[in-house]
Short mmCIF file of C-alpha atoms in Angstrom, two decimals:
data_model
loop_
_atom_site.label_atom_id
_atom_site.label_comp_id
_atom_site.label_asym_id
_atom_site.label_seq_id
_atom_site.Cartn_x
_atom_site.Cartn_y
_atom_site.Cartn_z
CA MET U 1 0.00 0.00 0.00
CA THR U 2 2.82 2.38 0.88
CA GLU U 3 4.55 1.69 -2.43
CA THR U 4 1.35 2.60 -4.30
CA ILE U 5 1.03 5.92 -2.47
CA GLN U 6 4.66 6.83 -3.11
CA ARG U 7 4.60 5.92 -6.80
CA LYS U 8 5.32 8.99 -8.95
CA ILE U 9 4.48 9.69 -12.56
CA ASN U 10 8.07 9.16 -13.67
CA ASP U 11 8.01 5.67 -12.11
CA SER U 12 5.76 4.78 -15.04
CA ALA U 13 7.93 3.85 -18.03
CA PHE U 14 5.19 4.97 -20.42
CA ALA U 15 4.90 8.39 -18.77
CA ARG U 16 8.60 9.18 -18.60
CA TRP U 17 9.26 8.07 -22.18
CA THR U 18 6.26 10.09 -23.35
CA ALA U 19 7.73 13.13 -21.57
CA LEU U 20 11.03 12.48 -23.34
CA VAL U 21 9.38 12.31 -26.78
CA LEU U 22 7.59 15.62 -26.16
CA ILE U 23 10.73 17.57 -25.20
CA ALA U 24 12.82 15.81 -27.85
CA SER U 25 10.29 16.89 -30.48
CA THR U 26 10.99 20.52 -29.58
CA MET U 27 14.71 19.90 -30.14
CA PHE U 28 13.99 17.95 -33.35
CA PHE U 29 12.39 21.00 -34.98
CA GLY U 30 15.06 23.26 -33.47
CA TYR U 31 17.85 21.20 -35.02
CA MET U 32 16.05 21.35 -38.34
CA PHE U 33 16.05 25.14 -38.25
CA VAL U 34 19.72 25.33 -37.20
CA ASP U 35 20.83 23.74 -40.48
CA VAL U 36 18.04 24.75 -42.84
CA LEU U 37 20.41 26.99 -44.84
CA SER U 38 23.49 24.72 -44.60
CA PRO U 39 22.76 22.86 -47.88
CA LEU U 40 21.99 26.17 -49.64
CA LYS U 41 25.34 28.00 -49.39
CA ASN U 42 25.80 28.10 -53.15
CA LEU U 43 22.25 29.39 -53.71
CA LEU U 44 22.80 32.12 -51.11
CA GLU U 45 25.93 33.23 -52.98
CA THR U 46 24.15 33.45 -56.32
CA SER U 47 20.77 34.83 -55.19
CA ARG U 48 21.65 36.99 -52.18
CA GLY U 49 25.27 37.99 -52.87
CA TRP U 50 26.78 36.22 -49.85
CA ASN U 51 30.31 34.76 -49.91
CA SER U 52 32.12 32.25 -47.67
CA THR U 53 33.13 34.90 -45.15
CA VAL U 54 29.56 36.18 -44.90
CA PHE U 55 28.23 32.61 -44.66
CA GLY U 56 30.71 31.90 -41.86
CA LEU U 57 29.65 35.08 -40.06
CA TYR U 58 26.02 33.97 -40.37
CA GLY U 59 26.93 30.54 -38.97
CA GLY U 60 28.70 32.06 -35.98
CA SER U 61 25.98 34.63 -35.30
CA GLU U 62 23.76 31.97 -33.72
CA PHE U 63 26.02 32.02 -30.67
CA ILE U 64 27.01 35.68 -30.30
CA LEU U 65 24.44 36.68 -27.66
CA ASN U 66 25.04 33.44 -25.79
CA VAL U 67 28.77 34.14 -25.62
CA CYS U 68 28.04 37.69 -24.46
CA GLY U 69 26.49 36.20 -21.33
CA PHE U 70 22.95 35.15 -22.18
CA LEU U 71 23.67 31.46 -21.57
CA ILE U 72 24.93 32.12 -18.04
CA VAL U 73 21.73 34.07 -17.39
CA ALA U 74 19.77 31.20 -18.93
CA GLY U 75 21.35 28.76 -16.48
CA ILE U 76 20.45 30.99 -13.56
CA ILE U 77 16.88 31.31 -14.87
CA LEU U 78 16.70 27.53 -15.19
CA ASP U 79 17.91 26.91 -11.64
CA LYS U 80 15.66 29.64 -10.24
CA MET U 81 12.48 29.18 -12.30
CA GLY U 82 12.60 25.52 -13.29
CA VAL U 83 12.27 23.57 -16.52
CA ARG U 84 8.70 24.58 -17.39
CA PHE U 85 9.15 28.35 -17.44
CA THR U 86 12.60 28.15 -19.04
CA GLY U 87 11.51 25.66 -21.70
CA LEU U 88 8.53 27.73 -22.81
CA LEU U 89 10.68 30.87 -22.89
CA SER U 90 13.35 29.16 -24.98
CA ALA U 91 10.84 27.71 -27.47
CA SER U 92 9.23 31.15 -27.85
CA LEU U 93 12.62 32.74 -28.55
CA MET U 94 13.28 30.14 -31.25
CA VAL U 95 10.01 30.98 -32.98
CA ALA U 96 10.66 34.75 -32.75
CA GLY U 97 14.20 34.43 -34.12
CA ALA U 98 12.98 32.22 -36.97
CA ALA U 99 10.44 34.87 -37.98
CA VAL U 100 13.12 37.59 -38.12
CA LYS U 101 15.50 35.38 -40.12
CA THR U 102 12.80 34.40 -42.60
CA TYR U 103 11.93 38.05 -43.18
CA GLY U 104 15.62 38.94 -43.57
CA ILE U 105 16.18 36.67 -46.56
CA SER U 106 12.74 37.26 -48.10
CA GLU U 107 12.27 38.82 -51.52
CA TYR U 108 10.19 41.61 -49.96
CA PHE U 109 13.01 42.71 -47.63
CA CYS U 110 15.78 42.30 -50.22
CA GLN U 111 13.88 44.46 -52.71
CA GLY U 112 13.74 47.42 -50.33
CA GLY U 113 11.14 46.36 -47.76
CA PHE U 114 10.79 47.69 -44.22
CA GLY U 115 14.19 48.04 -42.57
CA PHE U 116 16.24 47.42 -45.73
CA GLU U 117 17.59 50.97 -45.89
CA PHE U 118 18.72 50.86 -42.26
CA PHE U 119 20.46 47.49 -42.58
CA SER U 120 22.15 48.70 -45.77
CA SER U 121 23.57 51.78 -44.03
CA PHE U 122 26.36 50.09 -42.02
CA LEU U 123 28.93 47.35 -42.66
CA THR U 124 28.29 47.84 -46.35
CA ASP U 125 30.52 44.90 -47.37
CA ILE U 126 27.90 42.58 -45.85
CA PRO U 127 24.51 42.27 -47.62
CA ALA U 128 21.55 43.64 -45.68
CA SER U 129 19.87 40.23 -45.94
CA ALA U 130 22.80 38.61 -44.14
CA LYS U 131 22.78 41.21 -41.35
CA LEU U 132 19.08 40.77 -40.57
CA ALA U 133 19.37 36.98 -40.94
CA CYS U 134 22.22 37.09 -38.41
CA LEU U 135 20.06 39.09 -36.00
CA GLY U 136 17.27 36.53 -36.27
CA PHE U 137 19.77 33.69 -35.87
CA MET U 138 21.14 35.35 -32.71
CA ILE U 139 17.65 35.43 -31.17
CA PHE U 140 16.99 31.87 -32.30
CA GLY U 141 20.37 30.80 -30.90
CA CYS U 142 19.46 32.15 -27.46
CA GLY U 143 16.35 30.01 -27.56
CA THR U 144 17.90 26.81 -28.86
CA GLU U 145 20.85 26.83 -26.46
CA MET U 146 18.57 27.64 -23.53
CA ALA U 147 16.35 24.76 -24.67
CA GLY U 148 19.39 22.47 -24.77
CA ILE U 149 20.29 23.00 -21.12
CA THR U 150 16.62 22.86 -20.11
CA VAL U 151 16.09 19.52 -21.82
CA SER U 152 19.26 18.14 -20.21
CA LYS U 153 18.08 19.12 -16.74
CA ALA U 154 14.56 17.83 -17.46
CA ILE U 155 15.96 14.42 -18.41
CA VAL U 156 18.01 14.29 -15.22
CA LYS U 157 14.87 15.22 -13.27
CA TRP U 158 12.74 12.49 -14.88
CA PHE U 159 15.36 9.72 -15.23
CA THR U 160 17.71 9.93 -12.23
CA GLY U 161 18.31 6.40 -10.97
CA LYS U 162 16.72 5.03 -14.13
CA GLU U 163 17.80 4.92 -17.80
CA MET U 164 19.36 8.41 -17.82
CA ALA U 165 22.11 7.89 -20.41
CA LEU U 166 19.72 5.97 -22.67
CA ALA U 167 17.19 8.80 -22.35
CA MET U 168 19.82 11.41 -23.19
CA GLY U 169 20.95 9.27 -26.10
CA LEU U 170 17.43 8.93 -27.46
CA GLU U 171 16.81 12.66 -27.08
CA MET U 172 19.96 13.38 -29.07
CA ALA U 173 18.99 10.74 -31.63
CA ILE U 174 15.59 12.33 -32.20
CA ALA U 175 17.19 15.77 -32.44
CA ARG U 176 19.72 14.53 -34.98
CA LEU U 177 16.97 13.01 -37.03
CA GLY U 178 16.06 16.67 -37.53
CA VAL U 179 19.46 17.21 -39.18
CA PHE U 180 18.84 14.27 -41.52
CA ALA U 181 15.37 15.57 -42.26
CA VAL U 182 16.47 19.11 -43.08
CA PHE U 183 19.40 18.02 -45.27
CA SER U 184 16.84 15.96 -47.19
CA LEU U 185 14.03 18.52 -47.13
CA SER U 186 15.78 21.87 -47.56
CA PRO U 187 17.32 21.40 -51.04
CA TRP U 188 14.13 19.73 -52.30
CA VAL U 189 11.84 22.51 -51.02
CA ALA U 190 14.26 25.16 -52.30
CA GLU U 191 14.05 23.72 -55.83
CA LEU U 192 10.24 23.53 -56.00
CA GLY U 193 9.25 25.86 -58.81
CA SER U 194 11.84 28.61 -59.11
CA PRO U 195 14.85 28.22 -56.75
CA SER U 196 14.21 29.96 -53.41
CA VAL U 197 16.16 30.17 -50.16
CA VAL U 198 13.09 31.53 -48.35
CA ARG U 199 10.71 28.63 -48.89
CA PRO U 200 12.53 25.99 -46.76
CA VAL U 201 13.19 28.50 -43.98
CA ALA U 202 9.50 29.40 -43.79
CA VAL U 203 8.42 25.74 -43.78
CA VAL U 204 10.75 24.81 -40.92
CA GLY U 205 9.71 27.97 -39.07
CA VAL U 206 6.14 26.65 -39.02
CA LEU U 207 7.43 23.35 -37.62
CA LEU U 208 9.10 25.27 -34.79
CA CYS U 209 5.63 26.43 -33.71
CA ILE U 210 4.65 22.77 -33.38
CA GLY U 211 7.74 22.26 -31.19
CA LEU U 212 6.50 25.03 -28.89
CA LEU U 213 3.18 23.19 -28.55
CA THR U 214 4.83 19.85 -27.69
CA PHE U 215 6.77 21.49 -24.87
CA LEU U 216 3.56 23.06 -23.62
CA VAL U 217 2.07 19.56 -23.29
CA PHE U 218 5.19 18.42 -21.39
CA THR U 219 4.73 21.20 -18.83
CA VAL U 220 1.39 19.67 -17.81
CA MET U 221 3.11 16.36 -17.03
CA ASP U 222 6.03 18.06 -15.28
CA ARG U 223 3.70 20.04 -13.03
CA LYS U 224 2.12 16.76 -11.89
CA LEU U 225 5.57 15.33 -11.12
CA ASP U 226 6.40 18.40 -9.02
CA ARG U 227 3.20 18.02 -7.04
CA GLN U 228 4.02 14.38 -6.35
CA THR U 229 7.61 15.07 -5.27
CA GLY U 230 6.67 18.08 -3.16
CA ALA U 231 8.67 20.51 -5.33
CA ALA U 232 7.50 24.09 -5.51
CA ALA U 233 4.91 24.52 -8.23
CA ALA U 234 3.98 28.15 -7.73
CA ALA U 235 5.07 30.51 -10.48
CA GLY U 236 8.39 32.13 -9.76
CA GLU U 237 9.20 29.94 -6.73
CA PRO U 238 12.56 28.22 -7.09
CA GLU U 239 12.62 24.48 -7.58
CA GLU U 240 15.91 24.25 -5.68
CA GLN U 241 17.90 26.42 -3.32
CA PHE U 242 20.36 28.01 -5.72
CA LYS U 243 22.57 31.04 -5.12
CA VAL U 244 24.30 32.99 -7.88
CA SER U 245 27.48 32.98 -5.78
CA ASP U 246 27.63 29.18 -6.28
CA LEU U 247 28.75 29.79 -9.88
CA ARG U 248 32.26 30.33 -8.50
CA ARG U 249 32.43 26.63 -7.69
CA LEU U 250 32.01 25.77 -11.36
CA PHE U 251 34.74 28.11 -12.58
CA THR U 252 37.21 26.85 -9.96
CA SER U 253 36.71 23.13 -10.65
CA GLY U 254 39.57 21.93 -12.83
CA THR U 255 37.84 18.71 -13.86
CA PHE U 256 34.61 20.48 -14.74
CA LEU U 257 36.50 23.02 -16.87
CA THR U 258 38.35 20.15 -18.57
CA VAL U 259 34.99 18.63 -19.57
CA ALA U 260 33.86 22.05 -20.84
CA ALA U 261 37.07 22.52 -22.85
CA LEU U 262 36.80 19.04 -24.34
CA CYS U 263 33.23 19.87 -25.27
CA VAL U 264 34.15 23.10 -27.07
CA LEU U 265 36.97 21.45 -29.02
CA TYR U 266 34.85 18.51 -30.10
CA TYR U 267 31.69 20.37 -31.03
CA SER U 268 33.67 23.11 -32.82
CA ALA U 269 34.81 20.44 -35.23
CA ILE U 270 31.27 19.11 -35.74
CA PHE U 271 28.65 21.85 -35.97
CA PRO U 272 30.71 24.41 -37.95
CA PHE U 273 31.66 21.54 -40.27
CA GLN U 274 27.94 20.85 -40.84
CA ARG U 275 27.58 24.41 -42.15
CA PHE U 276 30.19 23.82 -44.86
CA ALA U 277 29.92 20.05 -45.45
CA THR U 278 27.51 20.22 -48.39
CA ASP U 279 29.61 22.83 -50.19
CA MET U 280 32.80 20.88 -49.42
CA LEU U 281 31.39 17.68 -50.94
CA GLN U 282 29.95 19.63 -53.86
CA SER U 283 33.33 21.23 -54.55
CA ASN U 284 35.49 18.12 -54.07
CA LEU U 285 33.25 15.67 -55.93
CA GLY U 286 31.94 18.03 -58.63
CA ILE U 287 28.32 17.22 -57.84
CA THR U 288 25.18 19.27 -57.25
CA ALA U 289 24.17 20.71 -53.89
CA LYS U 290 21.29 18.24 -53.65
CA GLN U 291 23.57 15.26 -54.36
CA ALA U 292 26.08 16.52 -51.78
CA SER U 293 23.31 17.03 -49.25
CA ASP U 294 22.06 13.49 -49.91
CA ILE U 295 25.51 12.17 -48.96
CA PHE U 296 25.97 14.25 -45.82
CA ARG U 297 22.46 13.65 -44.49
CA TRP U 298 23.57 10.14 -43.49
CA PHE U 299 25.95 11.57 -40.89
CA PRO U 300 23.24 12.15 -38.26
CA ILE U 301 21.63 8.80 -39.05
CA GLY U 302 24.69 6.92 -37.82
CA ALA U 303 24.66 9.05 -34.69
CA MET U 304 20.90 8.62 -34.27
CA VAL U 305 21.08 4.81 -34.38
CA LEU U 306 24.15 4.34 -32.20
CA THR U 307 23.74 7.02 -29.52
CA PRO U 308 20.84 5.30 -27.67
CA LEU U 309 22.68 1.95 -27.83
CA LEU U 310 25.83 3.52 -26.44
CA GLY U 311 23.77 5.35 -23.82
CA SER U 312 22.28 2.02 -22.71
CA TYR U 313 25.77 0.50 -22.59
CA LEU U 314 26.93 3.43 -20.48
CA ASP U 315 23.98 2.96 -18.11
CA HIS U 316 24.80 -0.71 -17.55
CA ARG U 317 28.58 -1.00 -18.13
CA GLY U 318 30.10 2.50 -17.94
CA LYS U 319 33.36 3.42 -19.77
CA GLY U 320 32.33 7.07 -20.39
CA ALA U 321 35.86 8.51 -20.44
CA THR U 322 37.03 5.79 -22.86
CA MET U 323 34.14 6.64 -25.21
CA LEU U 324 35.25 10.28 -25.24
CA LEU U 325 38.75 9.27 -26.35
CA LEU U 326 37.55 6.94 -29.11
CA GLY U 327 35.14 9.59 -30.40
CA ALA U 328 37.92 12.16 -30.71
CA ILE U 329 40.10 9.68 -32.63
CA LEU U 330 37.36 8.87 -35.16
CA MET U 331 36.49 12.53 -35.66
CA THR U 332 40.12 13.42 -36.36
CA ALA U 333 40.42 10.55 -38.83
CA CYS U 334 37.33 11.77 -40.71
CA HIS U 335 38.61 15.32 -41.11
CA LEU U 336 42.08 14.13 -42.16
CA ILE U 337 40.48 12.00 -44.88
CA PHE U 338 38.61 15.03 -46.23
CA ALA U 339 41.80 17.12 -46.03
CA LEU U 340 44.38 14.76 -47.52
CA VAL U 341 42.73 11.90 -49.44
CA PRO U 342 41.42 12.36 -53.02
CA LEU U 343 37.66 11.98 -52.64
CA THR U 344 35.38 9.49 -54.32
CA PRO U 345 31.73 8.95 -53.34
CA LEU U 346 32.70 5.72 -51.52
CA ILE U 347 35.43 7.45 -49.51
CA ALA U 348 33.08 10.33 -48.73
CA TYR U 349 30.38 7.98 -47.44
CA SER U 350 32.96 6.08 -45.35
CA ALA U 351 34.28 9.25 -43.76
CA ILE U 352 30.74 10.45 -43.01
CA ILE U 353 30.00 7.10 -41.31
CA LEU U 354 33.14 7.50 -39.18
CA LEU U 355 31.98 10.95 -38.15
CA GLY U 356 28.52 9.60 -37.30
CA ILE U 357 30.03 6.93 -35.03
CA SER U 358 32.17 9.61 -33.38
CA PHE U 359 29.13 11.82 -32.88
CA SER U 360 27.49 8.88 -31.09
CA LEU U 361 30.35 8.15 -28.73
CA VAL U 362 31.12 11.63 -27.41
CA PRO U 363 27.67 13.07 -26.62
CA ALA U 364 26.44 9.71 -25.27
CA ALA U 365 29.27 9.78 -22.73
CA LEU U 366 29.66 13.52 -22.15
CA TRP U 367 26.27 14.77 -20.98
CA PRO U 368 25.42 11.96 -18.50
CA SER U 369 28.88 12.49 -16.94
CA VAL U 370 28.12 16.04 -15.78
CA PRO U 371 25.81 14.98 -12.89
CA LYS U 372 28.73 12.88 -11.58
CA LEU U 373 30.82 16.05 -11.23
CA ILE U 374 28.23 18.60 -10.08
CA GLU U 375 25.49 18.45 -7.43
CA ASN U 376 21.92 18.64 -8.64
CA ARG U 377 21.09 22.17 -7.41
CA LEU U 378 23.86 23.54 -9.67
CA LEU U 379 23.10 21.30 -12.61
CA GLY U 380 21.25 23.87 -14.73
CA SER U 381 24.05 26.38 -14.31
CA ALA U 382 26.66 23.66 -14.95
CA TYR U 383 25.10 22.77 -18.29
CA ALA U 384 24.77 26.49 -19.04
CA VAL U 385 28.47 27.13 -18.37
CA ILE U 386 29.47 24.19 -20.59
CA PHE U 387 27.16 25.42 -23.36
CA TRP U 388 28.52 28.96 -22.89
CA ILE U 389 32.13 27.84 -23.29
CA GLN U 390 31.06 25.61 -26.18
CA ASN U 391 29.31 28.55 -27.83
CA ILE U 392 32.56 30.52 -27.89
CA GLY U 393 33.96 27.91 -30.27
CA LEU U 394 30.72 27.55 -32.20
CA MET U 395 30.67 31.31 -32.75
CA ALA U 396 34.35 31.64 -33.65
CA PHE U 397 35.01 28.65 -35.89
CA PRO U 398 32.40 29.21 -38.62
CA ILE U 399 33.90 32.69 -38.99
CA ILE U 400 37.44 31.27 -38.98
CA ILE U 401 36.55 28.57 -41.49
CA GLY U 402 34.75 31.00 -43.80
CA TRP U 403 37.68 33.42 -43.65
CA SER U 404 40.27 30.67 -44.24
CA LEU U 405 38.24 29.40 -47.20
CA ASN U 406 38.23 32.81 -48.85
CA VAL U 407 41.91 33.49 -48.11
CA SER U 408 43.05 30.08 -49.39
CA ASN U 409 40.87 30.41 -52.52
CA PRO U 410 41.45 33.93 -53.87
CA GLY U 411 38.94 34.97 -56.53
CA VAL U 412 36.77 31.84 -56.29
CA ALA U 413 33.86 33.59 -54.56
CA GLU U 414 33.64 36.13 -57.40
CA GLN U 415 33.74 33.34 -60.02
CA ILE U 416 30.90 31.46 -58.28
CA LYS U 417 28.81 34.63 -58.04
CA GLU U 418 29.33 35.26 -61.76
CA GLY U 419 28.38 31.67 -62.61
CA VAL U 420 31.79 30.61 -63.97
CA GLU U 421 31.56 26.93 -64.86
CA GLY U 422 33.77 24.66 -62.72
CA ALA U 423 34.49 27.29 -60.08
CA ALA U 424 34.85 25.52 -56.71
CA TYR U 425 36.59 25.92 -53.37
CA ASN U 426 39.57 23.88 -52.18
CA TYR U 427 38.77 22.78 -48.62
CA THR U 428 42.19 21.44 -47.55
CA VAL U 429 43.00 24.27 -45.10
CA PRO U 430 39.60 24.27 -43.33
CA MET U 431 39.66 20.48 -42.93
CA LEU U 432 43.16 20.62 -41.41
CA ILE U 433 41.87 23.19 -38.91
CA PHE U 434 39.07 20.80 -37.92
CA SER U 435 41.63 17.96 -37.59
CA CYS U 436 43.73 19.99 -35.15
CA LEU U 437 40.67 20.47 -32.95
CA GLY U 438 40.18 16.69 -32.87
CA ILE U 439 43.78 16.10 -31.81
CA ALA U 440 43.45 18.66 -29.01
CA ALA U 441 40.20 17.00 -27.86
CA PHE U 442 41.96 13.63 -27.72
CA LEU U 443 44.75 15.03 -25.52
CA LEU U 444 42.21 16.58 -23.15
CA GLY U 445 40.35 13.27 -23.04
CA LEU U 446 43.55 11.55 -21.87
CA TRP U 447 43.91 14.14 -19.11
CA LEU U 448 40.27 13.69 -18.05
CA LYS U 449 40.64 9.91 -17.85
CA ALA U 450 43.74 10.33 -15.68
CA GLN U 451 41.86 12.73 -13.38
CA ASP U 452 38.97 10.29 -13.08
CA ARG U 453 41.35 7.47 -12.18
CA SER U 454 43.09 9.51 -9.48
CA LYS U 455 40.04 11.27 -7.96
CA GLY U 456 37.32 8.68 -8.44
CA TYR U 457 34.59 10.71 -10.14
CA GLY U 458 33.05 7.54 -11.53
CA LEU U 459 33.15 8.53 -15.20
CA GLU U 460 33.98 4.91 -16.11
CA LEU U 461 31.22 3.51 -13.86
CA PRO U 462 27.65 2.63 -14.98
CA ASN U 463 24.78 5.04 -14.28
CA ILE U 464 22.18 2.54 -13.11
CA LYS U 465 22.56 1.82 -9.43
CA LYS U 466 21.93 -1.78 -8.49
#
């Protein structure tokens, strides 16, 4: 009888996995919007006058406001206000940013619509469409990164002592299915009728609204869980006793900062690469953007399939630090292949599969390891600090890669804009930059494993307590 009274909603497997699907759906549509323009770099150059430097600036703009401090504030909001308030706020910011970005690249704006004159009056080397698109992407980026830390804390809340790594793996798998979907959908939608960069952005923007609704449904379930656990449910009342001064503990923990640094190195070689991968394959293989996108879209599929399996392995067997090392090795190998080996479709597919396996190993091990280093009341801020440090790299490296691409390919951007047949970028220098990040991540992974062995954090131990 006592067990029946104490049973909570998250003790039901159906309920907790339903909650996971709802919040993962929000991230699925968010991931789609992140990369909706990634397969369309060439079309942006010919129809909107962008070049690689501008495209890199656009890619990095998603993280500018986060790096300027918004993510730290987001972590504080999360620890003070809880997952429901923070999740709805983040989903709303994503929708608002998507609307601004869609307007920025629209025909109406580019032909002198409201705001065009103002955005044309400064930084005249950058098209007005790119500047307004960057502004929208900044707002969207605040929402999507805030959603990322919120979803991580929500999974910890619902799955502690249960299948936490598997749940995180499945959430990431569903989100990455969004990358597969958008690399399949975006070029196809763009080519319907006359070529258009606006059409796919608008379609995915509508899907983001659906993501906001799925999180709204999750808040109903989460409120019931709070009532059952005795957590504060009143608006504005903190879920946990958190003090802003506790942030100092995060910035003075060497092991925690090592995890954050490993994260920024690894993800800086993944997400900025996604921005340029279609154009790189198009240039190196001499194929169309749609054909290149069809090759690269299989990258998240490998990650989607393997991440939950690896998460389950981590729950039952452990070996998280070892997974981080193996992931860094595979990622480095992939980028070195693209940098140094003459590409064929078979080699390209093989390298993409390697990258997908790598992208399974590292996130599956990384995010469930954070609760082993940081107490629960600081968990939202801990994820926020990691995302903040990660965002520094995600902001900087698209800009660095775009700049290096232009510098190492003088005159190519102008040839592409003028429609010169056969004009294509050489991606050797950018891919070597990505490879160096992988090597640095591997060295940090060695250091982290040594720290775990000496201090006993339990990074190699399973998550499920028997």
